[in-house]
C-alpha cells in the first residue's frame, strides 16, 4: 500500500501544522497506548510509567522526532529509517502488532488536538503513512 | 468476558449521553469506507462511493451508520451482557452478511478516533481506555456466534 502523491502532500501539510507540539503528542500517544493496551508496557520494565514520567516524555520526543524525520523523507523511507529498522529487528524486537496500537493512539491524539485538520482524506493518508513506517521498522525482522 | 469498573461504566454512559448517534454513526462508517476502502465490499448497493466526499455525503451510508451506532447504544445499556445483547446480530453477520470480524475491530477504532475529534479535552486517556474496552467487547460479542 504505497503512498500516493496526494498522501505525501496530506502528510507533509498536516505534520507541518503540528510544529513543536509533536513532542507533546508523541508523549500523549505513548500514555494512551500504555493505558489502553497494558500489554505494551511489557517492553518498558525499566521505565517509570507513572503519569508525568520524564522517561516517558523523553521517549515520546524520540518517537515524535523519528516520525518528523520520516515525514521529511517520504520518498526514501526505508533508507532514512534504516538504522531504526536494524535497532527494532536486532535489539528491541517489539512484536509488530504494537506498532498498530501506537499508531492508533497517535491518531486519537491528533484527532483530539486537531479535529478540524483531520478530515477523512488526511486521516486515510496518515493511517497509510504510519502503517508504512511500521512496515519499514519491521522489515528486517526475518 | 469483558468486565467494566464502575468508573469505566460512568465514563462510557456520561460521554455516550452526549453523542449525536445519527451524525457520529454516519461519520464513523464513512471514515471506515474512506480509510479502509476494501470495507466497501459489503456495500455494492449503496451507490456512489467513488470519493471521500461522495462517501461522507451518501444518504445510504448515513442511514446505515445511524443504524449501526444505534445498535452500539444497546451495548452501552447492557455493558454486563454484551454477548447476550449481540447474539442475534452475531448470527446475522456470520450466516447472512458474511462479514470478517476484523471489520468490527476496524470500525470500533475509527469510532474512537471520531469521538476523540468531537470530545477533545473530555476524551482523556482514561476515557479512551474505557471506550477501547467497549469497542473490543462489542467486536468480540459480534464475532462470538461465528462458526
Coordinates of N, CA, C and O in Angstrom, one line a residue, chain A residues 15-125:
Chain A
X15 N 1.6 17.5 9.1 CA 2.6 17.5 10.1 C 3.3 18.8 10.4 O 3.7 19.2 11.5
X16 N 3.3 19.6 9.3 CA 3.9 21.0 9.4 C 3.2 21.8 10.4 O 3.7 22.6 11.2
X17 N 1.8 21.7 10.5 CA 1.0 22.4 11.3 C 1.2 22.1 12.8 O 0.9 22.8 13.7
X18 N 1.8 20.9 13.1 CA 2.0 20.5 14.4 C 3.1 21.2 15.1 O 3.1 21.3 16.4
X19 N 4.1 21.7 14.3 CA 5.2 22.4 14.9 C 5.9 21.7 16.0 O 6.2 20.5 15.9
X20 N 6.2 22.5 17.1 CA 6.9 22.0 18.2 C 6.1 21.0 19.1 O 6.6 20.3 20.0
X21 N 4.7 21.0 18.8 CA 3.8 20.2 19.6 C 4.0 18.7 19.4 O 3.5 17.9 20.2
X22 N 4.8 18.3 18.4 CA 4.9 16.9 18.1 C 5.4 16.1 19.3 O 5.0 15.0 19.5
X23 N 6.3 16.7 20.1 CA 6.9 16.0 21.2 C 5.8 15.7 22.3 O 5.7 14.7 22.9
X24 N 4.9 16.7 22.5 CA 3.8 16.6 23.4 C 2.9 15.5 22.9 O 2.4 14.6 23.7
X25 N 2.6 15.5 21.6 CA 1.7 14.5 21.1 C 2.3 13.1 21.1 O 1.6 12.1 21.4
X26 N 3.6 13.0 20.9 CA 4.3 11.7 21.0 C 4.2 11.1 22.4 O 3.9 9.9 22.5
X27 N 4.3 12.0 23.4 CA 4.2 11.5 24.8 C 2.8 11.1 25.0 O 2.5 10.1 25.6
X28 N 1.8 11.9 24.6 CA 0.4 11.6 24.9 C 0.0 10.3 24.2 O -0.7 9.5 24.8
X29 N 0.5 10.1 23.0 CA 0.2 8.8 22.3 C 0.8 7.6 23.1 O 0.1 6.6 23.2
X30 N 2.0 7.8 23.7 CA 2.5 6.7 24.5 C 1.7 6.4 25.7 O 1.4 5.3 26.1
X31 N 1.3 7.5 26.4 CA 0.5 7.4 27.6 C -0.8 6.7 27.3 O -1.3 5.8 28.0
X32 N -1.5 7.1 26.2 CA -2.7 6.4 25.8 C -2.5 5.0 25.5 O -3.3 4.1 25.8
X33 N -1.4 4.7 24.8 CA -1.1 3.3 24.5 C -0.9 2.4 25.7 O -1.5 1.3 25.8
X34 N -0.1 2.9 26.7 CA 0.1 2.1 27.9 C -1.2 1.9 28.7 O -1.4 0.9 29.3
X35 N -2.1 2.9 28.7 CA -3.3 2.8 29.4 C -4.3 1.9 28.7 O -5.0 1.1 29.4
X36 N -4.5 2.1 27.4 CA -5.5 1.4 26.7 C -5.1 -0.1 26.4 O -5.9 -1.0 26.3
X37 N -3.8 -0.3 26.2 CA -3.3 -1.6 25.8 C -2.1 -2.0 26.8 O -1.0 -1.9 26.4
X38 N -2.5 -2.4 28.0 CA -1.5 -2.6 29.1 C -0.3 -3.6 28.7 O 0.8 -3.4 29.2
X39 N -0.6 -4.5 27.7 CA 0.4 -5.4 27.3 C 1.6 -4.7 26.7 O 2.7 -5.2 26.7
X40 N 1.4 -3.5 26.2 CA 2.5 -2.7 25.6 C 3.6 -2.3 26.7 O 4.7 -2.0 26.3
X41 N 3.1 -2.3 27.9 CA 4.1 -1.9 29.0 C 5.2 -2.9 29.2 O 6.2 -2.6 29.8
X42 N 4.9 -4.1 28.7 CA 5.9 -5.2 28.9 C 7.3 -4.9 28.2 O 8.3 -5.5 28.6
X43 N 7.3 -3.9 27.3 CA 8.5 -3.5 26.7 C 9.3 -2.5 27.5 O 10.4 -2.1 27.1
X44 N 8.7 -2.0 28.6 CA 9.3 -0.9 29.3 C 9.4 -1.2 30.8 O 9.1 -0.4 31.7
X45 N 9.9 -2.4 31.2 CA 10.0 -2.8 32.6 C 11.0 -1.9 33.3 O 11.0 -1.7 34.5
X46 N 11.9 -1.2 32.6 CA 13.0 -0.4 33.1 C 12.5 1.1 33.2 O 13.3 1.9 33.7
X47 N 11.3 1.4 32.9 CA 10.8 2.7 32.9 C 9.9 3.0 34.1 O 9.2 2.1 34.5
X48 N 9.9 4.2 34.5 CA 8.8 4.7 35.4 C 7.7 5.1 34.5 O 7.8 6.0 33.7
X49 N 6.6 4.3 34.6 CA 5.5 4.6 33.7 C 4.3 5.4 34.3 O 3.2 5.4 33.8
X50 N 4.6 6.0 35.5 CA 3.6 6.8 36.2 C 3.4 8.1 35.4 O 4.2 8.5 34.6
X51 N 2.2 8.7 35.6 CA 1.9 9.9 34.9 C 2.9 11.0 35.2 O 3.4 11.2 36.3
X52 N 3.3 11.7 34.1 CA 4.3 12.7 34.2 C 5.8 12.2 34.2 O 6.7 13.0 34.3
X53 N 5.9 10.9 33.9 CA 7.3 10.4 33.9 C 8.2 11.0 32.9 O 7.8 11.2 31.8
X54 N 9.4 11.4 33.4 CA 10.4 12.0 32.5 C 10.8 11.1 31.4 O 11.1 11.5 30.3
X55 N 10.9 9.8 31.8 CA 11.3 8.8 30.8 C 10.3 8.7 29.7 O 10.7 8.6 28.5
X56 N 9.0 8.7 30.0 CA 8.0 8.6 29.0 C 8.0 9.8 28.1 O 7.9 9.7 26.9
X57 N 8.2 11.0 28.8 CA 8.3 12.2 28.0 C 9.5 12.2 27.0 O 9.4 12.5 25.8
X58 N 10.6 11.7 27.5 CA 11.8 11.6 26.6 C 11.6 10.7 25.5 O 12.0 10.9 24.3
X59 N 10.9 9.6 25.8 CA 10.7 8.6 24.8 C 9.6 9.1 23.8 O 9.7 8.8 22.6
X60 N 8.6 9.8 24.3 CA 7.6 10.4 23.4 C 8.3 11.4 22.4 O 7.9 11.4 21.2
X61 N 9.3 12.1 22.9 CA 10.0 13.0 22.0 C 10.8 12.3 20.9 O 10.8 12.6 19.8
X62 N 11.4 11.2 21.4 CA 12.2 10.3 20.5 C 11.3 9.8 19.3 O 11.7 9.8 18.2
X63 N 10.1 9.3 19.7 CA 9.2 8.7 18.7 C 8.8 9.9 17.8 O 8.8 9.7 16.5
X64 N 8.4 11.0 18.3 CA 8.0 12.2 17.5 C 9.0 12.6 16.5 O 8.8 12.9 15.4
X65 N 10.3 12.7 17.0 CA 11.4 13.1 16.2 C 11.6 12.1 15.0 O 11.9 12.5 13.9
X66 N 11.5 10.8 15.3 CA 11.6 9.8 14.3 C 10.6 10.0 13.2 O 10.8 9.9 12.0
X67 N 9.3 10.3 13.6 CA 8.2 10.5 12.7 C 8.5 11.7 11.9 O 8.2 11.8 10.7
X68 N 9.0 12.8 12.5 CA 9.3 14.0 11.8 C 10.3 13.7 10.7 O 10.3 14.2 9.6
X69 N 11.3 12.9 11.1 CA 12.4 12.5 10.1 C 11.7 11.8 8.9 O 12.0 12.0 7.8
X70 N 10.8 10.9 9.3 CA 10.1 10.1 8.3 C 9.3 11.0 7.3 O 9.4 10.8 6.1
X71 N 8.6 12.0 7.9 CA 7.8 12.9 7.1 C 8.7 13.7 6.1 O 8.3 13.9 4.9
X72 N 9.9 14.0 6.5 CA 10.8 14.7 5.6 C 11.5 13.8 4.6 O 12.3 14.3 3.7
X73 N 11.3 12.5 4.7 CA 11.9 11.5 3.7 C 10.9 10.6 3.2 O 11.2 9.4 3.0
X74 N 9.8 11.1 2.8 CA 8.7 10.2 2.3 C 9.1 9.5 1.1 O 8.5 8.4 0.7
X75 N 10.0 10.0 0.3 CA 10.4 9.4 -0.9 C 11.5 8.3 -0.8 O 11.8 7.6 -1.7
X76 N 12.1 8.3 0.4 CA 13.1 7.2 0.6 C 13.1 6.8 2.1 O 14.1 6.8 2.8
X77 N 11.9 6.3 2.5 CA 11.7 5.9 3.9 C 12.6 4.8 4.3 O 13.2 4.9 5.4
X78 N 12.7 3.7 3.6 CA 13.5 2.6 4.0 C 14.9 3.0 4.3 O 15.5 2.6 5.3
X79 N 15.5 3.8 3.4 CA 16.9 4.3 3.6 C 17.0 5.1 4.8 O 17.9 5.0 5.7
X80 N 16.1 6.1 5.0 CA 16.2 7.1 6.1 C 16.0 6.4 7.4 O 16.5 6.9 8.5
X81 N 15.2 5.4 7.5 CA 14.9 4.7 8.8 C 15.7 3.4 9.0 O 15.4 2.7 9.9
X82 N 16.7 3.3 8.1 CA 17.5 2.0 8.1 C 18.0 1.7 9.5 O 17.9 0.5 10.0
X83 N 18.6 2.6 10.2 CA 19.2 2.3 11.5 C 18.1 2.0 12.5 O 18.3 1.1 13.4
X84 N 17.0 2.6 12.4 CA 15.9 2.3 13.3 C 15.3 0.9 13.0 O 14.9 0.1 13.9
X85 N 15.3 0.5 11.7 CA 14.9 -0.8 11.3 C 15.8 -1.9 12.0 O 15.4 -2.9 12.5
X86 N 17.1 -1.6 11.9 CA 18.1 -2.5 12.5 C 17.9 -2.7 14.0 O 17.9 -3.7 14.5
X87 N 17.7 -1.5 14.6 CA 17.5 -1.5 16.1 C 16.3 -2.3 16.5 O 16.4 -3.1 17.4
X88 N 15.2 -2.1 15.8 CA 14.0 -2.8 16.2 C 14.1 -4.3 15.9 O 13.5 -5.1 16.6
X89 N 14.8 -4.7 14.8 CA 15.0 -6.1 14.4 C 15.9 -6.8 15.4 O 15.6 -8.0 15.8
X90 N 17.1 -6.2 15.6 CA 18.1 -7.0 16.3 C 18.2 -6.7 17.8 O 18.8 -7.6 18.5
X91 N 17.7 -5.6 18.2 CA 17.8 -5.3 19.7 C 16.5 -5.3 20.4 O 16.2 -6.0 21.3
X92 N 15.6 -4.4 19.9 CA 14.3 -4.2 20.6 C 13.3 -5.3 20.4 O 12.6 -5.7 21.4
X93 N 13.2 -5.8 19.2 CA 12.3 -7.0 18.9 C 10.9 -6.8 19.4 O 10.3 -7.6 20.0
X94 N 10.3 -5.6 19.1 CA 9.0 -5.3 19.5 C 8.0 -6.0 18.6 O 8.1 -5.9 17.3
X95 N 7.1 -6.8 19.1 CA 6.2 -7.5 18.2 C 5.4 -6.5 17.3 O 4.9 -5.5 17.8
X96 N 5.3 -6.9 16.0 CA 4.7 -5.9 15.1 C 3.3 -5.4 15.4 O 3.0 -4.3 15.1
X97 N 2.5 -6.2 16.1 CA 1.2 -5.7 16.5 C 1.2 -4.4 17.2 O 0.3 -3.5 17.1
X98 N 2.3 -4.2 18.0 CA 2.4 -3.0 18.8 C 2.5 -1.7 18.1 O 2.1 -0.6 18.6
X99 N 3.0 -1.7 16.8 CA 3.1 -0.5 16.0 C 1.7 -0.1 15.6 O 1.4 1.1 15.6
X100 N 0.8 -1.1 15.4 CA -0.6 -0.7 15.1 C -1.3 0.0 16.3 O -2.0 1.0 16.1
X101 N -1.0 -0.5 17.5 CA -1.6 0.0 18.7 C -1.1 1.5 18.9 O -1.9 2.4 19.2
X102 N 0.2 1.7 18.8 CA 0.7 3.0 19.0 C 0.2 4.0 17.9 O -0.1 5.1 18.1
X103 N 0.2 3.5 16.6 CA -0.3 4.3 15.5 C -1.7 4.8 15.8 O -2.1 5.9 15.5
X104 N -2.6 3.8 16.2 CA -4.0 4.2 16.6 C -4.0 5.2 17.6 O -4.8 6.2 17.5
X105 N -3.3 5.1 18.7 CA -3.3 6.1 19.8 C -2.7 7.4 19.3 O -3.1 8.5 19.8
X106 N -1.8 7.4 18.4 CA -1.3 8.6 17.8 C -2.4 9.3 17.0 O -2.6 10.5 17.2
X107 N -3.2 8.6 16.3 CA -4.3 9.2 15.5 C -5.3 9.7 16.4 O -5.9 10.8 16.2
X108 N -5.6 9.0 17.5 CA -6.6 9.5 18.5 C -6.1 10.8 19.1 O -6.8 11.8 19.2
X109 N -4.8 10.9 19.4 CA -4.2 12.1 20.0 C -4.3 13.3 19.0 O -4.7 14.4 19.3
X110 N -4.0 13.0 17.7 CA -4.1 14.0 16.7 C -5.5 14.5 16.5 O -5.8 15.7 16.3
X111 N -6.4 13.5 16.5 CA -7.9 13.9 16.4 C -8.3 14.7 17.5 O -9.1 15.7 17.3
X112 N -7.9 14.4 18.7 CA -8.3 15.2 19.9 C -7.7 16.6 19.8 O -8.4 17.5 20.3
X113 N -6.5 16.8 19.3 CA -5.9 18.1 19.3 C -6.2 18.9 18.0 O -6.2 20.1 18.0
X114 N -6.4 18.2 16.9 CA -6.5 18.9 15.6 C -7.7 18.3 14.8 O -7.6 17.9 13.7
X115 N -8.9 18.3 15.5 CA -10.1 17.7 14.8 C -10.4 18.3 13.4 O -10.7 17.7 12.5
X116 N -10.2 19.7 13.3 CA -10.5 20.4 12.1 C -9.6 20.0 10.9 O -10.0 20.1 9.8
X117 N -8.4 19.6 11.3 CA -7.4 19.3 10.2 C -7.4 17.8 9.8 O -6.8 17.5 8.8
X118 N -8.1 17.0 10.6 CA -8.1 15.6 10.3 C -9.3 15.1 9.6 O -10.1 14.3 10.1
X119 N -9.5 15.7 8.4 CA -10.6 15.3 7.6 C -10.4 13.8 7.1 O -9.3 13.3 7.2
X120 N -11.4 13.2 6.5 CA -11.3 11.8 6.2 C -10.1 11.5 5.2 O -9.4 10.5 5.4
X121 N -9.8 12.3 4.2 CA -8.7 12.0 3.3 C -7.4 12.1 4.1 O -6.5 11.3 3.8
X122 N -7.2 13.1 4.9 CA -6.0 13.3 5.7 C -5.8 12.1 6.6 O -4.7 11.6 6.8
X123 N -6.9 11.7 7.3 CA -7.0 10.6 8.2 C -6.5 9.4 7.5 O -5.6 8.6 8.0
X124 N -7.0 9.1 6.2 CA -6.6 8.0 5.5 C -5.1 8.0 5.1 O -4.3 7.0 5.3
X125 N -4.6 9.2 4.7 CA -3.2 9.4 4.4 C -2.3 9.1 5.6 O -1.2 8.5 5.5

